PDB file of C-alpha atoms in Angstrom:
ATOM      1  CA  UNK A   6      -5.246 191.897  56.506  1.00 44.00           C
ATOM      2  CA  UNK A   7      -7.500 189.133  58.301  1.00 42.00           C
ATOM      3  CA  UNK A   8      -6.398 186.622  55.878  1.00 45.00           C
ATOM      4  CA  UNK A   9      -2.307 187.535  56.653  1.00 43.00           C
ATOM      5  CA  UNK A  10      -3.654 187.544  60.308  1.00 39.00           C
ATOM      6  CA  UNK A  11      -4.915 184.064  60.506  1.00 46.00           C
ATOM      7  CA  UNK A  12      -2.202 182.781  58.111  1.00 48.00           C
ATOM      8  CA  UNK A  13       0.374 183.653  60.809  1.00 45.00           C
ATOM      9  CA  UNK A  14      -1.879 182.586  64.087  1.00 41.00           C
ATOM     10  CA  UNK A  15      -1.908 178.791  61.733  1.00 50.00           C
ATOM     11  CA  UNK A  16       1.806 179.318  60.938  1.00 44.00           C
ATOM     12  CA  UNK A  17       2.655 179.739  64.540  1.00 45.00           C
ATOM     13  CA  UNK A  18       0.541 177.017  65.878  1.00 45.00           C
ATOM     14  CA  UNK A  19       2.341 174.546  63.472  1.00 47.00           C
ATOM     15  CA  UNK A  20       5.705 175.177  65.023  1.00 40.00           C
ATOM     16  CA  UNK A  21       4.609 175.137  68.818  1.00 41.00           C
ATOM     17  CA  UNK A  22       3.012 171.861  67.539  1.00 43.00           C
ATOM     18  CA  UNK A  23       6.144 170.687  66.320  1.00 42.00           C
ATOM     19  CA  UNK A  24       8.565 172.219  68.881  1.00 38.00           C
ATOM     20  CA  UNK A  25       6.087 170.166  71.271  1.00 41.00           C
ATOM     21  CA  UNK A  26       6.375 166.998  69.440  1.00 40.00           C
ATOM     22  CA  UNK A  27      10.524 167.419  69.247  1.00 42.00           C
ATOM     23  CA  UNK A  28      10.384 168.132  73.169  1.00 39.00           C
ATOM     24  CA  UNK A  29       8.502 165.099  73.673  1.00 39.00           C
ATOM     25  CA  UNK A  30      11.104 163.036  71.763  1.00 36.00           C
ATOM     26  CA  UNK A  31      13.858 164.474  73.529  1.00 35.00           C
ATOM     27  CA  UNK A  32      12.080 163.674  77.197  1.00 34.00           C
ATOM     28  CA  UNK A  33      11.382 159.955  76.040  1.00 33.00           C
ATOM     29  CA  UNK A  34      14.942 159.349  74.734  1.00 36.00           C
ATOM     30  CA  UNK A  35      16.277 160.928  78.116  1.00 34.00           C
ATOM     31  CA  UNK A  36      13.810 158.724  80.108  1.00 36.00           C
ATOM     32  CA  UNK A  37      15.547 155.744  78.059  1.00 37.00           C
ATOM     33  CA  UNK A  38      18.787 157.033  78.604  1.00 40.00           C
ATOM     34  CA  UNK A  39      18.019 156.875  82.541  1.00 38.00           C
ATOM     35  CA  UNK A  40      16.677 153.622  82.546  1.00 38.00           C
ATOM     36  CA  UNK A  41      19.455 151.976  80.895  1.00 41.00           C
ATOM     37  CA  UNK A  42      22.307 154.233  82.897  1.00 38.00           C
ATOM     38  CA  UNK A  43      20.236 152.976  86.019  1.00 36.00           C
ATOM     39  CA  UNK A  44      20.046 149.445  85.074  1.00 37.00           C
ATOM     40  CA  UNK A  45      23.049 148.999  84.320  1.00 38.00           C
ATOM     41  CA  UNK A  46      24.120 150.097  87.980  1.00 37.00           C
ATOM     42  CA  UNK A  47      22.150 148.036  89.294  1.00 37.00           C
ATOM     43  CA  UNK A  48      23.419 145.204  87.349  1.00 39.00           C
ATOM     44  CA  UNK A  49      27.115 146.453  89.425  1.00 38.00           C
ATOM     45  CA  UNK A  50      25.710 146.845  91.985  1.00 36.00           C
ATOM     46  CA  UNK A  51      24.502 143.112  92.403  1.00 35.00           C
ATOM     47  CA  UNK A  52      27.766 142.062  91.068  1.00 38.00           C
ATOM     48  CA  UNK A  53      29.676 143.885  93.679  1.00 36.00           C
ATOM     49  CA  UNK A  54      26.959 142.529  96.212  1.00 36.00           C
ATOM     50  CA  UNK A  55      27.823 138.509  94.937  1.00 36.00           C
ATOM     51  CA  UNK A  56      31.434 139.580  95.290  1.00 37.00           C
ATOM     52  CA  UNK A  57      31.240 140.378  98.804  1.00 36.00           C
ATOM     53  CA  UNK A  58      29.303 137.678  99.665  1.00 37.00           C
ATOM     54  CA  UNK A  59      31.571 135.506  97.643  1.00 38.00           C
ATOM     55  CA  UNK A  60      34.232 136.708  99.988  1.00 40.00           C
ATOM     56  CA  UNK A  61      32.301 136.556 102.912  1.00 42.00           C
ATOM     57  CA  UNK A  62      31.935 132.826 102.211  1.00 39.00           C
ATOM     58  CA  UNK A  63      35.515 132.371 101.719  1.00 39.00           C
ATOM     59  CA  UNK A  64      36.167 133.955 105.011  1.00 41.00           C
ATOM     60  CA  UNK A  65      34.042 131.684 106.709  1.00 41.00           C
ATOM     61  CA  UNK A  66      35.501 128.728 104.778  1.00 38.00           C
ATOM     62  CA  UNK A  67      38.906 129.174 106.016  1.00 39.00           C
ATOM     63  CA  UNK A  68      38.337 129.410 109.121  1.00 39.00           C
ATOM     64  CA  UNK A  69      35.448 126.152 109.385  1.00 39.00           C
ATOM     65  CA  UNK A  70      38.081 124.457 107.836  1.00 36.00           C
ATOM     66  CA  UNK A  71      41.067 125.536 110.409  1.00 37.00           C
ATOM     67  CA  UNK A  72      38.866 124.549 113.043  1.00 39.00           C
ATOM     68  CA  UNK A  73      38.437 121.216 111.929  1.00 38.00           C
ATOM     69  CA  UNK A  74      42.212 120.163 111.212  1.00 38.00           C
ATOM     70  CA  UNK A  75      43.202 121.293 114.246  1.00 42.00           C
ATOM     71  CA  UNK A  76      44.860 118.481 115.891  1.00 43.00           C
ATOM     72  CA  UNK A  77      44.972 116.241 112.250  1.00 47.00           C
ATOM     73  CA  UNK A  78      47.949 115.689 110.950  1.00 65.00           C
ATOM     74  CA  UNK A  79      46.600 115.344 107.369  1.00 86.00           C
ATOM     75  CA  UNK A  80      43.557 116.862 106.348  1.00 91.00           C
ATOM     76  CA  UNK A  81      41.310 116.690 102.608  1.00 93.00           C
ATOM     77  CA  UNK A  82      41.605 119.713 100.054  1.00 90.00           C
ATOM     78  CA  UNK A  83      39.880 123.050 101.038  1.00 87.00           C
ATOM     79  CA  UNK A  84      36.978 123.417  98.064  1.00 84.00           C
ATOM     80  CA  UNK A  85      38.035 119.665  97.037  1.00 92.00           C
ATOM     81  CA  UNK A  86      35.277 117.384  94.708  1.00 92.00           C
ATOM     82  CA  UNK A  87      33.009 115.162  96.485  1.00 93.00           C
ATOM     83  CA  UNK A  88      32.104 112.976  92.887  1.00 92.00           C
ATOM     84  CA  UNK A  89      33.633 110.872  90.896  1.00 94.00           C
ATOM     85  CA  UNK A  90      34.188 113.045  87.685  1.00 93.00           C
ATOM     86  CA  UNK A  91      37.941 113.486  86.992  1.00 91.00           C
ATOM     87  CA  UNK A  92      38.479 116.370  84.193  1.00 82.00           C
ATOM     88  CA  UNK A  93      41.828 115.073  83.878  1.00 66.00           C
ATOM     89  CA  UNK A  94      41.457 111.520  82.798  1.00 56.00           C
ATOM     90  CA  UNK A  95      40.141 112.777  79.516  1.00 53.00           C
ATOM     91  CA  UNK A  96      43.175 111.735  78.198  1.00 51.00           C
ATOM     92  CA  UNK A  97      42.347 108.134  79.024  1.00 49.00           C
ATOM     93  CA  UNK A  98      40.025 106.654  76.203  1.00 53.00           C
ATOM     94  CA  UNK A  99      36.288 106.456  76.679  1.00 63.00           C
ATOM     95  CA  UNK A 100      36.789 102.931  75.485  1.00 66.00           C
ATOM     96  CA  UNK A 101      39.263 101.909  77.805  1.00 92.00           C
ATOM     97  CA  UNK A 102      37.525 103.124  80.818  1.00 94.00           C
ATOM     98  CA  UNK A 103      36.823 100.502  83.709  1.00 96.00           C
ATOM     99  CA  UNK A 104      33.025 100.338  84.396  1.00 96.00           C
ATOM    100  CA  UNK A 105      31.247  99.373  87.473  1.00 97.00           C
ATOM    101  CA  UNK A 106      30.116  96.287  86.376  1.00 97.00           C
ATOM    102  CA  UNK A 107      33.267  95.052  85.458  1.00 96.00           C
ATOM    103  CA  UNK A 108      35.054  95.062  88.969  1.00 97.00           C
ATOM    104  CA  UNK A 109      34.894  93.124  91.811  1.00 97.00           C
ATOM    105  CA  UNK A 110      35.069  94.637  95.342  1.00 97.00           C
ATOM    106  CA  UNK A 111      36.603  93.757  98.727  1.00 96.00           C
ATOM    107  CA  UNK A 112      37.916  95.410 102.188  1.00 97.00           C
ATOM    108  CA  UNK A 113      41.407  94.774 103.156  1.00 94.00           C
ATOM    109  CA  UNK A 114      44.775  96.780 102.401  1.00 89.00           C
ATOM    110  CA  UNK A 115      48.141  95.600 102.051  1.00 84.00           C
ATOM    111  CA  UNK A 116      48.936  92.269 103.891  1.00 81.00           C
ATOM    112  CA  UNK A 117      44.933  92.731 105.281  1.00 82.00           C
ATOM    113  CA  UNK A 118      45.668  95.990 107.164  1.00 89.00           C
ATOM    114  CA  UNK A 119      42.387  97.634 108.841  1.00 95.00           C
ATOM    115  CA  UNK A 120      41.756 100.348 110.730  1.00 97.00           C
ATOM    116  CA  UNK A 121      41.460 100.349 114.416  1.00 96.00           C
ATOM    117  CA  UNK A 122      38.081 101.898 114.888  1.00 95.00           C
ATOM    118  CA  UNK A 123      39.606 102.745 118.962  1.00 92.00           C
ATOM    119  CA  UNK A 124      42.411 104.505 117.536  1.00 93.00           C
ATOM    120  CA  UNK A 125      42.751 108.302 118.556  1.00 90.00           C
ATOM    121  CA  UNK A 126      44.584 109.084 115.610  1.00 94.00           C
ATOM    122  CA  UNK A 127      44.216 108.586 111.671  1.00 97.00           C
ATOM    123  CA  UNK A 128      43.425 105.497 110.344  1.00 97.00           C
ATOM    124  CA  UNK A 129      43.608 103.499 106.782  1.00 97.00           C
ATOM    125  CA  UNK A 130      40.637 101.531 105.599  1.00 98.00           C
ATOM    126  CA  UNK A 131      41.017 100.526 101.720  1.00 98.00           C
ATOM    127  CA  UNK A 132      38.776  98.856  99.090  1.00 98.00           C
ATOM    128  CA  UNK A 133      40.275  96.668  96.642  1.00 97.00           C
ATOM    129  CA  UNK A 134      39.047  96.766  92.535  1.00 97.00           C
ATOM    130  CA  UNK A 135      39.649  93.805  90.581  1.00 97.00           C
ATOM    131  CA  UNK A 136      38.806  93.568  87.152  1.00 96.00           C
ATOM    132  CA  UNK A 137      36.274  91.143  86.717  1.00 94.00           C
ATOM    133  CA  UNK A 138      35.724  91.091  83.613  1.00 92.00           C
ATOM    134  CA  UNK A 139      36.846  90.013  79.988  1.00 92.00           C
ATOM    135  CA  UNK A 140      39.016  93.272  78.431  1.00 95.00           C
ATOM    136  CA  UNK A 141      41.707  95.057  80.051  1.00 96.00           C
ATOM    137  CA  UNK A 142      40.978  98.359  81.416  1.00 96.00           C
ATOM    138  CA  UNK A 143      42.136 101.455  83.276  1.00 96.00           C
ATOM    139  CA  UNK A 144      41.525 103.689  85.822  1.00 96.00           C
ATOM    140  CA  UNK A 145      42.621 107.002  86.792  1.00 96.00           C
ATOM    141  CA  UNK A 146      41.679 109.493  89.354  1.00 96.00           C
ATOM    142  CA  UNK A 147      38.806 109.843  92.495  1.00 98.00           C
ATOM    143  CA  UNK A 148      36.144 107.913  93.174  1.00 98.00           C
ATOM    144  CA  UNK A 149      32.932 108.857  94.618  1.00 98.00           C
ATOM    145  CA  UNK A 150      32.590 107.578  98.013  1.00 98.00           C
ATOM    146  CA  UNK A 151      29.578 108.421 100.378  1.00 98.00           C
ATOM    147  CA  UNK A 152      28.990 107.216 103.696  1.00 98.00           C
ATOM    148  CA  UNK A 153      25.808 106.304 105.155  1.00 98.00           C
ATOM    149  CA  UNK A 154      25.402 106.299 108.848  1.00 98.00           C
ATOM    150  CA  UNK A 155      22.901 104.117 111.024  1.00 97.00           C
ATOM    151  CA  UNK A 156      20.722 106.425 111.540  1.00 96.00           C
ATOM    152  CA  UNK A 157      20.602 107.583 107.477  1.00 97.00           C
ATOM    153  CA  UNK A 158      22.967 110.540 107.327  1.00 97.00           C
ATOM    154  CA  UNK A 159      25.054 111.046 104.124  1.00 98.00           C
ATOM    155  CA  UNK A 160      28.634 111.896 103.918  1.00 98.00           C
ATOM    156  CA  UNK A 161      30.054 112.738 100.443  1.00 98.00           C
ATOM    157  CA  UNK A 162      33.809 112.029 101.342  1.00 98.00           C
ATOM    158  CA  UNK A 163      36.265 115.465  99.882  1.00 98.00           C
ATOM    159  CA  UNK A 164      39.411 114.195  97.909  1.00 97.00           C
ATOM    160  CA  UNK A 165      43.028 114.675  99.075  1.00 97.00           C
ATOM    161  CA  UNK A 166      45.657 116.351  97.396  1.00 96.00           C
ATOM    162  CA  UNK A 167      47.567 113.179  96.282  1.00 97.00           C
ATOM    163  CA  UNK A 168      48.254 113.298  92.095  1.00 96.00           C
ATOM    164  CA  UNK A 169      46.263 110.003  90.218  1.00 96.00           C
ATOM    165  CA  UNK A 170      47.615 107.992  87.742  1.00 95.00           C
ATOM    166  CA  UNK A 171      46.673 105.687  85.124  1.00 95.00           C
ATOM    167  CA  UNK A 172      46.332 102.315  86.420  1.00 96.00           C
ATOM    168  CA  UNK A 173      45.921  99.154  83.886  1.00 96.00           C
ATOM    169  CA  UNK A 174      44.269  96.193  84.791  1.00 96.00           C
ATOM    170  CA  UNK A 175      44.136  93.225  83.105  1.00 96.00           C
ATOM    171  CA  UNK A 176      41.465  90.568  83.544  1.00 94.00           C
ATOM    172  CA  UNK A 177      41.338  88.104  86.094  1.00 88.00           C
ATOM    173  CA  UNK A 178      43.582  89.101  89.527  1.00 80.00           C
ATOM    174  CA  UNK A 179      45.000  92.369  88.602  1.00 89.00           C
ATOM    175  CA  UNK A 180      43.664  94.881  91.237  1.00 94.00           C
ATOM    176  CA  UNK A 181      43.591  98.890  92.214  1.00 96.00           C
ATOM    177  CA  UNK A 182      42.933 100.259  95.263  1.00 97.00           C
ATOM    178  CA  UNK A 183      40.749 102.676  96.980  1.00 98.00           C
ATOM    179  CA  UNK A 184      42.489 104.364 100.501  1.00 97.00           C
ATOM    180  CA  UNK A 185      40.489 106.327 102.661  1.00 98.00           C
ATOM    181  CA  UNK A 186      42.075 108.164 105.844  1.00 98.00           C
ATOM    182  CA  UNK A 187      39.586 107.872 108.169  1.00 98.00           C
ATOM    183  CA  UNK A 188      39.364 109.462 111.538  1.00 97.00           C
ATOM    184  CA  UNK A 189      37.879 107.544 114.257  1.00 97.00           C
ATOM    185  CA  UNK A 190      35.942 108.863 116.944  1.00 93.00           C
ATOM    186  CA  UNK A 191      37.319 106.495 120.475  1.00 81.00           C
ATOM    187  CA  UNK A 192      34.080 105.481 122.797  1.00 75.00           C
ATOM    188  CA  UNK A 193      35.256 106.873 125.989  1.00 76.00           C
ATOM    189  CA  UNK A 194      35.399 110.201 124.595  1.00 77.00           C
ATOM    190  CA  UNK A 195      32.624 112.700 125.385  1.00 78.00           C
ATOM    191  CA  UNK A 196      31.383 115.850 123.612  1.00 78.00           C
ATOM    192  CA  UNK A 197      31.767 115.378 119.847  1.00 85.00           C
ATOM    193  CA  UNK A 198      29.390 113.804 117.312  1.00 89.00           C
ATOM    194  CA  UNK A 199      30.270 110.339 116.526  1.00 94.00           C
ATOM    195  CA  UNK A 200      29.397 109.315 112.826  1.00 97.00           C
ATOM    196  CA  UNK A 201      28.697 105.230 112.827  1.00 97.00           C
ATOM    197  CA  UNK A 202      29.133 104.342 109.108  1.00 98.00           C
ATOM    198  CA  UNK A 203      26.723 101.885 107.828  1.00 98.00           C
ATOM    199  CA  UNK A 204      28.084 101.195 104.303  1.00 98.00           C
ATOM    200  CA  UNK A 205      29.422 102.866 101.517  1.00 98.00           C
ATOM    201  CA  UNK A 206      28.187 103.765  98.450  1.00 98.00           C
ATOM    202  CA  UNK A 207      31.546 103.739  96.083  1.00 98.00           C
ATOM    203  CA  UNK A 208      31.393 104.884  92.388  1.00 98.00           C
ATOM    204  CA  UNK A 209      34.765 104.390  90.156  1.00 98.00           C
ATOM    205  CA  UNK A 210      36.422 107.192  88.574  1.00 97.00           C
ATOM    206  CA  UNK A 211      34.071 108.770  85.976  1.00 96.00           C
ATOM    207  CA  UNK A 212      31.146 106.072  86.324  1.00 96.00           C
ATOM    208  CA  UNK A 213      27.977 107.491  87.181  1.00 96.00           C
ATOM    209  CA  UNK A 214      26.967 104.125  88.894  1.00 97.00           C
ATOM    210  CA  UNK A 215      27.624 103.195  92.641  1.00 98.00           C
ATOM    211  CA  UNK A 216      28.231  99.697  94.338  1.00 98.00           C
ATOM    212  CA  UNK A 217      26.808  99.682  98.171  1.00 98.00           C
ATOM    213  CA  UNK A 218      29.505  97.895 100.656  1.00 98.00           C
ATOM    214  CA  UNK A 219      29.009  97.172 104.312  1.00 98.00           C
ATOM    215  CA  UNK A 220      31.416  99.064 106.466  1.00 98.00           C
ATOM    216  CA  UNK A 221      32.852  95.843 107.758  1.00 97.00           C
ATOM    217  CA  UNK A 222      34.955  97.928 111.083  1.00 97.00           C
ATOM    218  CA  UNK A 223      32.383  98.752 113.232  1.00 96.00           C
ATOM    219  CA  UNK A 224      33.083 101.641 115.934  1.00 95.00           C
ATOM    220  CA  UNK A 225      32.353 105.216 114.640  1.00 96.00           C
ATOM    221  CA  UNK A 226      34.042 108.663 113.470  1.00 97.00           C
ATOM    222  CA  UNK A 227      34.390 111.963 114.263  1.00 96.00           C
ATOM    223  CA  UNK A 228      31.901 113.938 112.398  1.00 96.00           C
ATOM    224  CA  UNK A 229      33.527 116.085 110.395  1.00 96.00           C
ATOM    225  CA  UNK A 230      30.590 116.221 107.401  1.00 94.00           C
ATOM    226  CA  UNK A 231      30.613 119.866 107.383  1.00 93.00           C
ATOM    227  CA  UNK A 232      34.250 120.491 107.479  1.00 94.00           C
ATOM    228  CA  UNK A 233      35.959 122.185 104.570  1.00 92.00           C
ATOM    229  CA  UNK A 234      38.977 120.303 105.620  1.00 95.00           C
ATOM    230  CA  UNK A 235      38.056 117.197 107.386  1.00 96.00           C
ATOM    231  CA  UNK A 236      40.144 114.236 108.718  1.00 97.00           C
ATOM    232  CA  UNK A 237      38.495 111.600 106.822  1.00 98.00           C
ATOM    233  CA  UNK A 238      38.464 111.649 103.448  1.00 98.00           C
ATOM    234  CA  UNK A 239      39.618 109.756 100.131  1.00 98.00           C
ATOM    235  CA  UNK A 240      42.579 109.368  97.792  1.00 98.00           C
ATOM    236  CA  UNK A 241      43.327 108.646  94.175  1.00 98.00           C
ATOM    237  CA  UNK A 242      42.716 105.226  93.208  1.00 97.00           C
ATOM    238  CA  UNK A 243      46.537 103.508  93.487  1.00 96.00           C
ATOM    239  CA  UNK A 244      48.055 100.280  93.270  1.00 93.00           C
ATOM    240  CA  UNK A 245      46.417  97.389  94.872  1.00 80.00           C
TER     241      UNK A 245
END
């Protein structure tokens, strides 16, 4: 009878032991099941978070860039590039490419236009590319064009909303060229920032290597670095 007794005291033991051990398994895979059901809300959560602030900043975009074309009659590309890398002009051979080193540079437009730096409207200044060098070659697209004031400040120019095309130039006098609309800031007027260009650091479409110009106009621009939209800013390189 004491045998049967502790037989069934051992027998019971075993299965609370093992009922245990299964309730155990069951809390740990439930704990799991939290954690991942929690993380992975969270990971919504912060995507609906970088949304909003996404839209926030677009918002606030719009309307920077509304304030500063107001009174331009032609104004860059909202969200436009500021380099020189043209997805585009893939199509154009690697080979065929102009590089910097093989162009010469120069101010003037057509007929030696320049702008009038005491102009209170929109002005042209334009660099001329001549290939300087022994193959023929093309360009297509942007530049890079920064402008460095007298005082240091950097101005990565945005691009306008012109269409590029494939220019060839042979060697010797055949010649693109490089437009900016620029806005000029008059001296008698008071209030806003004037931006007194120094030079210009121009890169040809695609290069990763820059050429430093003097800005050969004198007088100064209206500020417009932070400007979604601003009133100076470049064009596709065109006919020279």
């Amino acid at each position: 009878m004491t045998a049967k007794l502790n037989r069934a005291v051992r027998c019971t033991a075993a299965v609370l032991a093992a009922l245990a051990v299964g309730a155990g398994a069951t809390a740990c895979d439930a704990s799991s099941g939290s954690s991942d059901k929690a993380a992975s809300h969270s990971d919504s959560a912060a995507d609906s978070s970088s949304g909003t602030q996404d839209g926030g900043s677009q918002k606030d975009s719009q309307k920077d860039s509304q304030d500063a074309g107001d009174g331009v009659k032609k104004t860059a590309v909202k969200g436009s590039r500021t380099d020189a890398v043209n997805p585009a002009s893939a199509r154009t051979r690697e080979s065929k490419r102009c590089h910097t080193g093989e162009l010469r540079y120069s101010w003037g437009g057509p007929h030696g236009g320049a702008p009038d730096m005491e102009a209170d409207s929109q002005q042209i200044a334009s660099i001329r590319l001549t290939n300087s060098g022994g193959r023929t070659c093309t360009v297509y697209g942007f530049p890079g064009v920064r402008l460095i004031s007298d005082s240091g400040d950097a101005w990565d120019l945005r691009r306008s909303s012109d269409k590029p095309s494939t220019l060839t130039l042979h060697p010797g006098d055949d010649t693109a060229m490089v437009s900016m609309n620029v806005l000029p800031l008059p001296h008698d007027m008071k209030g806003p920032k004037p931006f007194r260009v120094s030079k210009v650091l121009l890169t040809p479409p695609d290069e990763t290597t820059h050429v430093t110009l003097k800005w050969p106009y004198g007088g100064a621009l209206l500020d417009q670095s932070g400007a979604t939209r601003p009133g100076t800013f470049v064009n596709p390189v065109g006919v020279g």
